[in-house]
Amino acid sequence: MNPKTLQQAIRYFSDEQTCIDTVAAMRWPKGIECPSCLHKDHYYLKTQKRWKCKECSRQFSVKLGTIFEDSPVPLDKWLTALWMLANCKNGVSSYEVARAIGVTQKSAWFMLHRLRLALQSNSLYKAGGGSGAVEIDEAFFGGKVQNMHKEKRVRYVQAGGTGGWSGKTPVVGMLDREARKIRARVVPDVKRETLQAQILKNVKYGSSVYTDDAVAYDKLNWFYIHDVVNHAETYVKGQVHTNGLENFWSLFKRHLRGTYVSVEPFHLDRYLDEQVFRFNHRKKLTGDKVTDSERFNLALSQIAHKRLTYAEVTGKTGTATSS
């Protein structure tokens, strides 16, 4: 069975063995292998719900080496939360997940951050290079300094926020029109060297790129076919515009304000990954819509080799690992 709705998914994943089989099939499409030695000769310990490798004699569960590792929360709740996060257009709050699957709000908050790590795409392919152009634009997210609590305001001032975006977090985005894919990253500032370093890292040399007339984008014509639109005069100049990215920024702002209300800059990258995943998988290249089931399966296929501890998500140590 391939569930098509949330109700069907809850019923389908109510059986623990079904959850294990589903995750195993997505994680090891070519057959189950030992995470330690990568050997495929093993046998299943039915009472313990895990495998034992015949090569290195180590036991391993389907959670080992995934975002689910070391979690006491059962897989049926994890998979229900993943379905909700991958398919709720404007995101889903930790309070709503907590009520829906029966965990504490704190546990739901941590679960959602781990799931957002799974939604993260680490594509090695650069945008552009085809017949379509790449739109590039920056945006700023966060509350106004004068509306912040005194302690939070001090942190922002000490961080060096200045100019019109004081108190806000800058983000740069790139939209590949041909592939219909967005890339977005939090950046420390909007200086020329910062933005152009991101562009050179993510866009193929020689591609057509469209930006506004910000000074940070000058000299891009050294590396790309660059054209600009002056927003003081017009927003569209033939095919030259950044309206596709403006649409994404609008969706992301609604996503933050309507569902999450207040997001710390430290966590903004993960909320970006969540929205980018849903945006990039709303339609196929053929124009057909991606179904909820297909989007869930795509998310589930990305759970391996990613780890996020509570110390990392709260900023007490290190960073999340992804390989």
Tab-separated table of N, CA and C in Angstrom, residues 27 67 73 198 320:
chain	number	residue	atom	x	y	z
A	27	ARG	N	15.876	3.681	2.665
A	27	ARG	CA	17.278	3.908	3.029
A	27	ARG	C	18.221	3.009	2.232
A	67	ILE	N	18.478	10.408	10.960
A	67	ILE	CA	18.014	11.472	11.862
A	67	ILE	C	17.222	10.896	13.037
A	73	VAL	N	11.363	8.041	20.598
A	73	VAL	CA	10.064	8.219	19.949
A	73	VAL	C	9.895	7.137	18.881
A	198	GLN	N	28.802	33.380	-3.091
A	198	GLN	CA	27.702	32.423	-3.124
A	198	GLN	C	27.262	32.125	-4.555
A	320	ALA	N	25.391	20.400	12.986
A	320	ALA	CA	24.787	19.172	12.488
A	320	ALA	C	25.692	18.527	11.450
